[in-house]
Amino acid sequence: MNPIQSYIATHKTRFLDELITLLKIPSISADPNYSNAVLTVASALKDDLERAGCTSVNLYTTEGYPIIYGEKIISSELPTVLVYGHYDVQPPDPVALWDSPPFEPIIKTTDKHPEGAIFARGACDDKGQLFMHVKALELMVANNTLPCNVKFMIEGEEEIGSKNLSTFIEEHKEMLKNDVILISDTGMIANNIPSITTGLRGLSYVEVEVTGPNRDLHSGLYGGAVANPINILTKMIASLHDTDQRITIPGFYDNVEILSKEERAEMAKAPFNLDAYKDALNIEAVYGEKGYTTNERNAIRPTLDVNGIWGGYIGEGAKTVIPSKAYAKISMRLVPNQDWKTITQQFTTHFNNIAPKGVTVKVTPHHGGQGYVTPVDSLGYIAASKAYATTFGKTPIPQRSGGSIPIVALFEEVLKSKTILMGFGLDSDAIHSPNEHFGVWNFLKGIETIPYFYEYFTELSKK
Ligand code: BES
Ligand code: MN
Ligand code: MN
């Protein structure tokens, strides 16, 4: 065992206990009822960063939840790595579908995690992955092997659109100055197939409201004679895809980045088993845009999906009613070069245009962000690739992800640095779903791999 491995072996029980302490606190940013818990996690993490060796750790107040900033600067001659993560979590709903309570972490084995996985909301997204960085710093400081400067910026509003982070980075450019940004908030292909995320999709998230008559009506007395907002809304939504599953909003594909044949062939080399994919989801067939593979559909192509839809009577039994209003929440995942504000505008115009007379439509944009692609020839990517090669014994595969971390594009714009996405979760870890978990092996492997990133990045920067 090398010094990294022996430090982890000696302290792993404590590492897990400390993570479990954080996971017990329900830091749900979307629900104001949990604001105290969100604040509690922020101050607990501040203490954790101090204990790990950061100096001057501060909670910066914002209009929303605080941003934690801490650093360990050893020399202005050395490169600086900025670590970003988020301490807020998604709501655990539907709680009834969890096999164990979402905020009472337990370790159980699974097929994918024979060495055990921690089950709790936030285990993988993102408390567990963020905590790997805190423990990696502790390890490097304790072993006296920290080769460069480190800065941590941790926010509590990622899951609700990072509303206050852009102002913060604009106002603290100098403090946040760095040579590379490092984030563990994505996944990898499998424990024996390491991969590094090279792309994130952008996002436009909107809510729509369709209003018909000025009150709920008797569906017998008025049925057939006035527009039913739910009938209309579902028809409008259905029309947003054509029979090839392409999105029908005018201009939607205008700026979509087109990958070359070679790039698509390169992507197709990543191991993927369609049958296992279908089995894991219990579906008979996949579904999506004509002409693209599953991996292309969920990474390099844009989407439009209804995330929630409601209106009318949904209580027990039957109530005969034509509702006055119907609603839906819609997300559009975007690819590089699609501008989320333009797309939101195009959606709004189109949705108003396709509304028939007899209803009115209101579109309310929620949040959004641009997509991101990181080059594989940057120092950061090369350092990360070498780090995985060292600890996994295999060169990682570059892979574009379908998820979004909108702030990453902003980092590049404002701080002018590349982001490296070293994620150690698996798609099957059920982030945002019931029974979210994070492999103990993955957690420890992350802690082992991160110090090599620092080492290689510092070495490569000297050349
Ligand atoms: N960590 C995820 C994003 C992610 C997960 C990217 C896995 C790639 C692989 C992040 O916390 C998240 O959930 N982002 C949201 C967007 C945000 C604006 C609410 C998402 O992708 O839905
Ligand atoms: Mn996340
Ligand atoms: Mn998330």
Short mmCIF file of C-alpha atoms and ligand atoms in Angstrom, two decimals:
data_model
loop_
_atom_site.label_atom_id
_atom_site.label_comp_id
_atom_site.label_asym_id
_atom_site.label_seq_id
_atom_site.Cartn_x
_atom_site.Cartn_y
_atom_site.Cartn_z
CA MET A 1 0.00 0.00 0.00
CA ASN A 2 1.21 3.49 -0.86
CA PRO A 3 0.74 6.42 1.58
CA ILE A 4 -2.53 7.46 -0.06
CA GLN A 5 -3.99 3.99 0.26
CA SER A 6 -2.83 3.52 3.81
CA TYR A 7 -4.25 6.85 4.92
CA ILE A 8 -7.60 5.84 3.41
CA ALA A 9 -7.45 2.38 4.98
CA THR A 10 -6.76 3.87 8.42
CA HIS A 11 -9.44 6.52 8.26
CA LYS A 12 -12.18 5.13 6.05
CA THR A 13 -14.62 4.32 8.85
CA ARG A 14 -14.39 7.87 10.12
CA PHE A 15 -14.74 9.25 6.54
CA LEU A 16 -17.97 7.30 6.14
CA ASP A 17 -19.26 8.34 9.57
CA GLU A 18 -18.61 11.98 8.78
CA LEU A 19 -20.41 11.70 5.45
CA ILE A 20 -23.33 9.97 7.16
CA THR A 21 -23.57 12.89 9.61
CA LEU A 22 -23.98 15.28 6.67
CA LEU A 23 -26.48 13.01 4.93
CA LYS A 24 -28.75 12.96 7.98
CA ILE A 25 -29.47 16.66 7.55
CA PRO A 26 -32.27 17.24 4.99
CA SER A 27 -30.81 20.19 3.05
CA ILE A 28 -33.66 20.41 0.52
CA SER A 29 -33.21 23.77 -1.18
CA ALA A 30 -36.52 23.64 -3.06
CA ASP A 31 -38.64 23.53 0.11
CA PRO A 32 -38.54 26.57 2.44
CA ASN A 33 -39.64 24.33 5.33
CA TYR A 34 -36.13 22.90 5.33
CA SER A 35 -34.21 26.17 5.35
CA ASN A 36 -32.75 25.52 8.80
CA ALA A 37 -31.40 22.17 7.66
CA VAL A 38 -29.82 23.75 4.58
CA LEU A 39 -28.09 26.31 6.81
CA THR A 40 -26.99 23.59 9.23
CA VAL A 41 -25.23 21.67 6.46
CA ALA A 42 -23.53 24.87 5.30
CA SER A 43 -22.00 25.49 8.71
CA ALA A 44 -21.13 21.81 9.21
CA LEU A 45 -19.23 21.83 5.91
CA LYS A 46 -17.46 25.03 6.86
CA ASP A 47 -16.16 23.22 9.96
CA ASP A 48 -15.23 20.19 7.85
CA LEU A 49 -13.19 22.36 5.48
CA GLU A 50 -11.38 23.98 8.39
CA ARG A 51 -10.59 20.62 9.93
CA ALA A 52 -9.30 19.38 6.57
CA GLY A 53 -6.79 22.21 6.47
CA CYS A 54 -8.39 25.15 4.70
CA THR A 55 -7.62 28.56 6.10
CA SER A 56 -10.04 31.48 6.03
CA VAL A 57 -13.22 29.55 5.47
CA ASN A 58 -16.23 31.82 5.21
CA LEU A 59 -19.94 31.60 4.64
CA TYR A 60 -20.88 34.29 2.18
CA THR A 61 -24.48 35.34 2.58
CA THR A 62 -26.52 35.73 -0.59
CA GLU A 63 -30.17 36.47 -1.22
CA GLY A 64 -30.62 32.72 -0.92
CA TYR A 65 -28.45 30.13 0.78
CA PRO A 66 -24.85 30.90 1.73
CA ILE A 67 -21.85 30.10 -0.44
CA ILE A 68 -18.99 28.45 1.42
CA TYR A 69 -15.54 29.56 0.38
CA GLY A 70 -12.28 28.28 1.78
CA GLU A 71 -8.74 27.97 0.51
CA LYS A 72 -5.33 26.57 1.19
CA ILE A 73 -2.73 28.66 -0.57
CA ILE A 74 0.84 27.41 -0.39
CA SER A 75 2.58 29.54 -2.98
CA SER A 76 1.69 32.11 -5.61
CA GLU A 77 4.14 30.32 -7.92
CA LEU A 78 2.05 27.19 -7.94
CA PRO A 79 -1.13 26.46 -9.88
CA THR A 80 -4.53 26.75 -8.21
CA VAL A 81 -7.36 24.26 -8.39
CA LEU A 82 -10.88 25.50 -7.67
CA VAL A 83 -13.22 22.80 -6.41
CA TYR A 84 -16.95 23.36 -6.83
CA GLY A 85 -19.80 21.35 -5.37
CA HIS A 86 -23.25 21.74 -3.87
CA TYR A 87 -24.56 20.91 -0.42
CA ASP A 88 -28.26 21.13 -1.25
CA VAL A 89 -30.26 18.09 -2.31
CA GLN A 90 -33.39 17.31 -4.29
CA PRO A 91 -36.64 16.69 -2.42
CA PRO A 92 -36.88 12.98 -1.57
CA ASP A 93 -40.45 12.63 -2.88
CA PRO A 94 -42.13 10.24 -3.34
CA VAL A 95 -40.95 9.17 0.13
CA ALA A 96 -43.18 6.07 0.13
CA LEU A 97 -41.05 4.56 -2.63
CA TRP A 98 -37.88 4.55 -0.52
CA ASP A 99 -36.91 1.24 1.05
CA SER A 100 -35.33 3.12 3.96
CA PRO A 101 -35.94 6.72 5.10
CA PRO A 102 -34.09 9.20 2.82
CA PHE A 103 -32.38 10.99 5.69
CA GLU A 104 -31.46 7.94 7.74
CA PRO A 105 -28.43 6.72 5.78
CA ILE A 106 -27.75 2.99 5.73
CA ILE A 107 -25.13 0.91 3.96
CA LYS A 108 -26.41 -2.04 1.90
CA THR A 109 -24.87 -4.07 -0.90
CA THR A 110 -26.32 -4.04 -4.43
CA ASP A 111 -25.44 -5.85 -7.67
CA LYS A 112 -23.42 -2.88 -8.84
CA HIS A 113 -21.95 -2.23 -5.40
CA PRO A 114 -20.92 -5.55 -3.85
CA GLU A 115 -18.83 -3.66 -1.28
CA GLY A 116 -21.85 -1.68 -0.13
CA ALA A 117 -23.48 1.62 -0.96
CA ILE A 118 -24.75 4.41 1.25
CA PHE A 119 -28.47 4.95 0.72
CA ALA A 120 -29.65 8.50 1.38
CA ARG A 121 -30.83 11.55 -0.51
CA GLY A 122 -27.67 13.42 -1.54
CA ALA A 123 -25.40 10.38 -1.10
CA CYS A 124 -24.20 10.74 -4.69
CA ASP A 125 -25.67 14.13 -5.71
CA ASP A 126 -23.71 15.78 -4.36
CA LYS A 127 -22.76 15.47 -0.69
CA GLY A 128 -20.89 12.17 -1.11
CA GLN A 129 -18.98 13.32 -4.17
CA LEU A 130 -18.23 16.72 -2.70
CA PHE A 131 -17.01 15.15 0.54
CA MET A 132 -14.44 13.09 -1.41
CA HIS A 133 -12.70 16.39 -2.15
CA VAL A 134 -12.76 17.48 1.49
CA LYS A 135 -11.24 14.15 2.54
CA ALA A 136 -8.71 14.21 -0.30
CA LEU A 137 -7.55 17.60 0.94
CA GLU A 138 -7.33 16.29 4.51
CA LEU A 139 -5.23 13.40 3.23
CA MET A 140 -2.85 15.58 1.22
CA VAL A 141 -2.39 18.01 4.10
CA ALA A 142 -1.85 15.19 6.62
CA ASN A 143 0.61 13.38 4.35
CA ASN A 144 2.31 16.65 3.47
CA THR A 145 1.78 16.03 -0.25
CA LEU A 146 -0.44 18.91 -1.31
CA PRO A 147 1.41 20.06 -4.45
CA CYS A 148 -0.50 23.25 -5.31
CA ASN A 149 -3.08 25.75 -4.10
CA VAL A 150 -6.67 24.73 -3.50
CA LYS A 151 -9.84 26.77 -3.33
CA PHE A 152 -13.29 25.45 -2.47
CA MET A 153 -16.55 27.08 -3.47
CA ILE A 154 -19.63 25.20 -2.37
CA GLU A 155 -23.17 26.40 -2.97
CA GLY A 156 -26.58 25.48 -1.58
CA GLU A 157 -28.81 26.30 -4.53
CA GLU A 158 -27.61 24.10 -7.39
CA GLU A 159 -30.78 22.03 -7.45
CA ILE A 160 -32.90 25.16 -7.81
CA GLY A 161 -30.89 26.84 -10.57
CA SER A 162 -27.86 28.44 -8.82
CA LYS A 163 -29.71 31.76 -8.77
CA ASN A 164 -27.18 33.64 -6.65
CA LEU A 165 -23.94 32.10 -7.82
CA SER A 166 -23.42 34.19 -10.95
CA THR A 167 -23.46 37.45 -8.97
CA PHE A 168 -21.09 35.90 -6.46
CA ILE A 169 -18.53 34.86 -9.07
CA GLU A 170 -18.79 38.21 -10.85
CA GLU A 171 -18.11 39.97 -7.55
CA HIS A 172 -15.29 37.68 -6.43
CA LYS A 173 -13.33 37.08 -9.63
CA GLU A 174 -10.02 37.80 -7.97
CA MET A 175 -10.65 35.56 -4.97
CA LEU A 176 -11.81 32.73 -7.24
CA LYS A 177 -8.92 33.08 -9.70
CA ASN A 178 -7.71 29.60 -10.66
CA ASP A 179 -6.00 27.48 -13.28
CA VAL A 180 -8.60 24.77 -13.47
CA ILE A 181 -11.99 23.99 -11.97
CA LEU A 182 -12.62 20.53 -10.59
CA ILE A 183 -16.11 19.12 -10.02
CA SER A 184 -17.36 15.72 -8.92
CA ASP A 185 -21.08 15.92 -9.62
CA THR A 186 -21.47 13.57 -12.59
CA GLY A 187 -21.07 9.85 -13.20
CA MET A 188 -18.93 7.27 -14.92
CA ILE A 189 -19.79 4.26 -17.08
CA ALA A 190 -19.03 1.47 -14.58
CA ASN A 191 -16.60 0.70 -11.78
CA ASN A 192 -14.46 -1.29 -14.22
CA ILE A 193 -14.99 1.19 -17.10
CA PRO A 194 -13.84 4.58 -15.83
CA SER A 195 -14.92 7.60 -17.84
CA ILE A 196 -14.59 11.34 -17.58
CA THR A 197 -17.52 13.58 -18.43
CA THR A 198 -16.59 15.93 -21.26
CA GLY A 199 -19.95 17.51 -21.90
CA LEU A 200 -23.06 18.71 -20.13
CA ARG A 201 -26.32 19.71 -21.73
CA GLY A 202 -27.83 23.14 -21.33
CA LEU A 203 -31.32 23.63 -19.99
CA SER A 204 -34.42 25.73 -20.41
CA TYR A 205 -37.12 25.04 -17.84
CA VAL A 206 -40.55 26.60 -18.21
CA GLU A 207 -43.97 26.35 -16.67
CA VAL A 208 -47.09 26.75 -18.79
CA GLU A 209 -50.62 27.63 -17.79
CA VAL A 210 -53.63 27.24 -20.07
CA THR A 211 -56.80 29.01 -19.02
CA GLY A 212 -60.23 28.32 -20.49
CA PRO A 213 -63.50 29.40 -18.86
CA ASN A 214 -63.34 31.72 -15.84
CA ARG A 215 -64.41 28.94 -13.42
CA ASP A 216 -64.59 25.16 -13.21
CA LEU A 217 -67.73 24.04 -15.07
CA HIS A 218 -70.15 21.12 -14.95
CA SER A 219 -68.76 18.78 -17.59
CA GLY A 220 -72.27 17.80 -18.67
CA LEU A 221 -73.84 21.20 -18.91
CA TYR A 222 -70.88 22.76 -20.69
CA GLY A 223 -69.03 19.70 -22.06
CA GLY A 224 -68.53 19.85 -25.80
CA ALA A 225 -69.26 23.54 -26.03
CA VAL A 226 -66.19 25.17 -24.51
CA ALA A 227 -62.47 24.43 -24.74
CA ASN A 228 -61.28 22.13 -21.97
CA PRO A 229 -57.84 23.46 -20.93
CA ILE A 230 -56.51 19.97 -20.16
CA ASN A 231 -57.62 18.61 -23.54
CA ILE A 232 -56.05 21.61 -25.22
CA LEU A 233 -52.82 21.54 -23.19
CA THR A 234 -52.21 17.85 -23.87
CA LYS A 235 -52.87 18.37 -27.57
CA MET A 236 -50.48 21.32 -27.68
CA ILE A 237 -47.82 19.32 -25.86
CA ALA A 238 -48.28 16.35 -28.18
CA SER A 239 -47.75 18.62 -31.17
CA LEU A 240 -44.30 19.64 -29.91
CA HIS A 241 -42.83 16.42 -31.35
CA ASP A 242 -43.31 15.11 -34.88
CA THR A 243 -43.49 11.44 -35.81
CA ASP A 244 -39.69 11.22 -35.98
CA GLN A 245 -39.56 12.57 -32.42
CA ARG A 246 -38.08 15.82 -33.58
CA ILE A 247 -39.11 18.99 -31.79
CA THR A 248 -41.41 21.17 -33.87
CA ILE A 249 -40.64 24.59 -32.39
CA PRO A 250 -39.51 26.83 -35.29
CA GLY A 251 -35.80 27.60 -35.04
CA PHE A 252 -35.19 25.05 -32.27
CA TYR A 253 -32.47 23.18 -34.17
CA ASP A 254 -30.91 26.25 -35.82
CA ASN A 255 -27.69 26.28 -33.82
CA VAL A 256 -27.48 22.64 -32.77
CA GLU A 257 -23.89 21.46 -32.97
CA ILE A 258 -23.60 18.72 -35.59
CA LEU A 259 -21.02 16.07 -34.80
CA SER A 260 -18.91 14.68 -37.60
CA LYS A 261 -19.12 11.03 -38.63
CA GLU A 262 -15.76 10.50 -36.95
CA GLU A 263 -16.89 12.04 -33.69
CA ARG A 264 -20.02 9.89 -33.69
CA ALA A 265 -17.98 6.80 -34.45
CA GLU A 266 -15.68 7.66 -31.55
CA MET A 267 -18.69 8.03 -29.25
CA ALA A 268 -20.09 4.70 -30.38
CA LYS A 269 -16.95 2.98 -29.09
CA ALA A 270 -18.02 3.52 -25.47
CA PRO A 271 -19.30 0.22 -24.10
CA PHE A 272 -23.09 0.17 -24.01
CA ASN A 273 -25.47 -2.73 -23.64
CA LEU A 274 -28.95 -1.89 -24.88
CA ASP A 275 -30.55 -4.99 -23.39
CA ALA A 276 -29.10 -4.30 -19.96
CA TYR A 277 -30.29 -0.69 -20.29
CA LYS A 278 -33.84 -1.80 -21.11
CA ASP A 279 -33.81 -4.45 -18.39
CA ALA A 280 -32.67 -2.00 -15.74
CA LEU A 281 -35.62 0.27 -16.58
CA ASN A 282 -38.07 -2.54 -17.23
CA ILE A 283 -38.99 -1.24 -20.67
CA GLU A 284 -39.56 -3.22 -23.84
CA ALA A 285 -38.09 -0.63 -26.17
CA VAL A 286 -36.21 2.64 -26.13
CA TYR A 287 -37.85 5.69 -27.67
CA GLY A 288 -36.42 8.83 -29.21
CA GLU A 289 -35.33 10.90 -32.16
CA LYS A 290 -35.06 8.99 -35.41
CA GLY A 291 -31.54 8.47 -36.72
CA TYR A 292 -29.73 8.55 -33.40
CA THR A 293 -28.56 5.92 -30.93
CA THR A 294 -29.57 5.90 -27.29
CA ASN A 295 -26.26 7.39 -26.19
CA GLU A 296 -26.55 10.11 -28.82
CA ARG A 297 -30.15 10.87 -27.90
CA ASN A 298 -29.27 11.47 -24.28
CA ALA A 299 -26.06 13.41 -24.75
CA ILE A 300 -25.60 15.21 -28.05
CA ARG A 301 -29.22 15.84 -29.06
CA PRO A 302 -31.64 18.33 -27.53
CA THR A 303 -34.90 17.24 -25.89
CA LEU A 304 -38.24 18.50 -24.72
CA ASP A 305 -39.95 16.70 -21.84
CA VAL A 306 -42.95 17.28 -19.64
CA ASN A 307 -41.80 16.94 -16.03
CA GLY A 308 -45.20 17.38 -14.45
CA ILE A 309 -48.76 18.06 -15.54
CA TRP A 310 -51.84 18.86 -13.50
CA GLY A 311 -55.27 20.43 -13.42
CA GLY A 312 -58.89 19.47 -12.82
CA TYR A 313 -60.04 16.93 -10.28
CA ILE A 314 -57.48 14.41 -9.03
CA GLY A 315 -59.01 13.50 -5.67
CA GLU A 316 -60.81 10.28 -4.68
CA GLY A 317 -63.65 9.08 -6.86
CA ALA A 318 -65.09 11.05 -9.74
CA LYS A 319 -66.09 14.67 -10.06
CA THR A 320 -67.63 15.79 -13.32
CA VAL A 321 -65.83 18.99 -14.10
CA ILE A 322 -64.25 20.94 -16.90
CA PRO A 323 -61.40 22.76 -15.20
CA SER A 324 -60.73 26.40 -15.69
CA LYS A 325 -56.97 25.84 -15.83
CA ALA A 326 -54.33 23.27 -16.73
CA TYR A 327 -50.60 23.38 -16.06
CA ALA A 328 -47.37 21.69 -17.04
CA LYS A 329 -43.68 21.96 -16.25
CA ILE A 330 -41.47 21.43 -19.27
CA SER A 331 -37.72 21.01 -19.55
CA MET A 332 -35.67 21.34 -22.69
CA ARG A 333 -32.16 19.89 -22.56
CA LEU A 334 -29.93 21.78 -24.92
CA VAL A 335 -26.66 21.08 -26.66
CA PRO A 336 -23.67 23.32 -27.35
CA ASN A 337 -24.38 26.50 -29.34
CA GLN A 338 -28.07 26.52 -28.47
CA ASP A 339 -28.65 29.61 -26.39
CA TRP A 340 -31.07 28.90 -23.56
CA LYS A 341 -32.60 32.35 -23.54
CA THR A 342 -33.26 32.19 -27.30
CA ILE A 343 -34.80 28.74 -26.93
CA THR A 344 -37.00 29.93 -24.06
CA GLN A 345 -38.18 32.80 -26.29
CA GLN A 346 -38.83 30.47 -29.24
CA PHE A 347 -40.80 28.13 -27.02
CA THR A 348 -42.90 30.99 -25.63
CA THR A 349 -43.71 32.40 -29.05
CA HIS A 350 -44.56 29.00 -30.48
CA PHE A 351 -46.68 27.95 -27.52
CA ASN A 352 -48.71 31.13 -27.79
CA ASN A 353 -49.04 30.67 -31.55
CA ILE A 354 -50.43 27.16 -31.35
CA ALA A 355 -53.06 27.97 -28.71
CA PRO A 356 -56.54 27.85 -30.23
CA LYS A 357 -59.11 30.59 -29.66
CA GLY A 358 -61.04 29.91 -26.48
CA VAL A 359 -58.00 29.57 -24.22
CA THR A 360 -55.22 31.85 -23.08
CA VAL A 361 -51.67 30.72 -22.48
CA LYS A 362 -49.08 31.93 -20.01
CA VAL A 363 -45.46 30.75 -20.17
CA THR A 364 -43.26 31.40 -17.14
CA PRO A 365 -39.55 30.69 -17.56
CA HIS A 366 -37.95 29.11 -14.49
CA HIS A 367 -34.23 28.75 -14.93
CA GLY A 368 -31.74 27.61 -17.46
CA GLY A 369 -28.17 27.60 -18.60
CA GLN A 370 -25.84 26.85 -21.45
CA GLY A 371 -24.34 23.48 -22.31
CA TYR A 372 -20.65 22.82 -21.96
CA VAL A 373 -17.97 20.76 -23.67
CA THR A 374 -14.47 20.45 -22.25
CA PRO A 375 -11.54 19.75 -24.59
CA VAL A 376 -9.67 16.48 -24.11
CA ASP A 377 -6.30 18.08 -24.83
CA SER A 378 -6.32 20.56 -21.94
CA LEU A 379 -3.82 20.12 -19.07
CA GLY A 380 -6.71 19.47 -16.74
CA TYR A 381 -8.16 16.69 -18.85
CA ILE A 382 -4.78 15.05 -19.33
CA ALA A 383 -4.08 15.24 -15.59
CA ALA A 384 -7.46 13.71 -14.80
CA SER A 385 -6.99 10.98 -17.36
CA LYS A 386 -3.60 10.08 -15.89
CA ALA A 387 -5.06 10.11 -12.38
CA TYR A 388 -7.74 7.56 -13.32
CA ALA A 389 -5.19 5.49 -15.20
CA THR A 390 -3.14 5.33 -11.99
CA THR A 391 -5.91 4.28 -9.63
CA PHE A 392 -8.20 2.30 -11.96
CA GLY A 393 -5.42 0.80 -14.05
CA LYS A 394 -7.26 1.86 -17.22
CA THR A 395 -7.38 4.99 -19.31
CA PRO A 396 -10.79 6.59 -18.83
CA ILE A 397 -13.16 7.07 -21.76
CA PRO A 398 -14.29 10.63 -22.50
CA GLN A 399 -18.08 10.74 -22.41
CA ARG A 400 -20.67 13.46 -22.84
CA SER A 401 -23.44 13.46 -20.28
CA GLY A 402 -27.09 14.36 -20.66
CA GLY A 403 -27.35 16.17 -17.34
CA SER A 404 -26.80 19.85 -16.68
CA ILE A 405 -24.66 21.92 -14.36
CA PRO A 406 -25.48 25.32 -15.83
CA ILE A 407 -22.90 27.15 -13.77
CA VAL A 408 -20.03 25.42 -15.61
CA ALA A 409 -20.51 27.48 -18.79
CA LEU A 410 -20.58 30.58 -16.65
CA PHE A 411 -17.30 29.61 -14.99
CA GLU A 412 -15.69 29.55 -18.38
CA GLU A 413 -17.23 32.87 -19.37
CA VAL A 414 -16.44 34.76 -16.16
CA LEU A 415 -13.39 33.01 -14.71
CA LYS A 416 -11.97 31.94 -18.09
CA SER A 417 -11.04 28.49 -16.95
CA LYS A 418 -11.83 24.97 -18.07
CA THR A 419 -13.82 22.63 -15.88
CA ILE A 420 -12.86 19.01 -15.36
CA LEU A 421 -15.76 16.75 -14.42
CA MET A 422 -14.41 13.88 -12.38
CA GLY A 423 -17.61 12.10 -11.41
CA PHE A 424 -17.57 8.79 -9.56
CA GLY A 425 -21.31 8.00 -9.47
CA LEU A 426 -23.11 5.46 -11.64
CA ASP A 427 -26.30 6.12 -13.63
CA SER A 428 -27.91 3.38 -11.56
CA ASP A 429 -27.21 5.29 -8.32
CA ALA A 430 -30.70 6.78 -8.65
CA ILE A 431 -29.88 10.45 -8.18
CA HIS A 432 -33.09 12.53 -7.92
CA SER A 433 -35.01 9.22 -7.55
CA PRO A 434 -36.09 7.16 -4.56
CA ASN A 435 -33.27 5.06 -3.05
CA GLU A 436 -30.42 7.29 -4.17
CA HIS A 437 -27.12 5.72 -3.17
CA PHE A 438 -23.37 6.02 -3.64
CA GLY A 439 -20.95 3.10 -3.66
CA VAL A 440 -18.55 2.95 -0.73
CA TRP A 441 -15.92 1.71 -3.20
CA ASN A 442 -16.66 4.72 -5.46
CA PHE A 443 -16.41 7.14 -2.53
CA LEU A 444 -13.03 5.75 -1.49
CA LYS A 445 -11.79 5.46 -5.08
CA GLY A 446 -12.61 9.11 -5.57
CA ILE A 447 -10.59 10.07 -2.50
CA GLU A 448 -7.71 8.00 -3.83
CA THR A 449 -7.85 9.43 -7.37
CA ILE A 450 -8.19 13.14 -6.56
CA PRO A 451 -4.66 13.59 -5.08
CA TYR A 452 -3.17 12.24 -8.33
CA PHE A 453 -5.09 14.88 -10.25
CA TYR A 454 -3.41 17.55 -8.14
CA GLU A 455 -0.02 15.94 -8.58
CA TYR A 456 -0.24 15.53 -12.37
CA PHE A 457 -1.86 18.90 -12.92
CA THR A 458 0.93 20.60 -10.98
CA GLU A 459 3.60 18.65 -12.87
CA LEU A 460 2.08 19.37 -16.27
CA SER A 461 1.68 23.05 -15.42
CA LYS A 462 5.42 23.37 -14.75
CA LYS A 463 6.41 22.24 -18.22
N1 BES B 1 -25.35 16.60 -10.52
C1 BES B 1 -26.47 16.92 -11.32
C2 BES B 1 -26.16 16.98 -12.80
C3 BES B 1 -25.59 15.74 -13.45
C4 BES B 1 -25.77 14.48 -12.93
C5 BES B 1 -24.88 15.89 -14.61
C6 BES B 1 -25.23 13.37 -13.57
C7 BES B 1 -24.35 14.79 -15.26
C8 BES B 1 -24.52 13.53 -14.72
C9 BES B 1 -27.03 18.24 -10.85
O1 BES B 1 -27.16 18.29 -9.45
C10 BES B 1 -28.42 18.39 -11.39
O2 BES B 1 -29.28 17.67 -10.98
N2 BES B 1 -28.63 19.35 -12.31
C11 BES B 1 -29.94 19.64 -12.77
C12 BES B 1 -30.01 21.02 -13.35
C13 BES B 1 -30.26 22.10 -12.34
C14 BES B 1 -30.37 23.45 -13.03
C15 BES B 1 -31.48 21.85 -11.49
C16 BES B 1 -30.33 18.68 -13.86
O3 BES B 1 -29.49 18.21 -14.64
O4 BES B 1 -31.54 18.42 -13.94
MN MN B 2 -25.48 17.63 -8.53
MN MN B 3 -28.97 17.10 -8.91
#
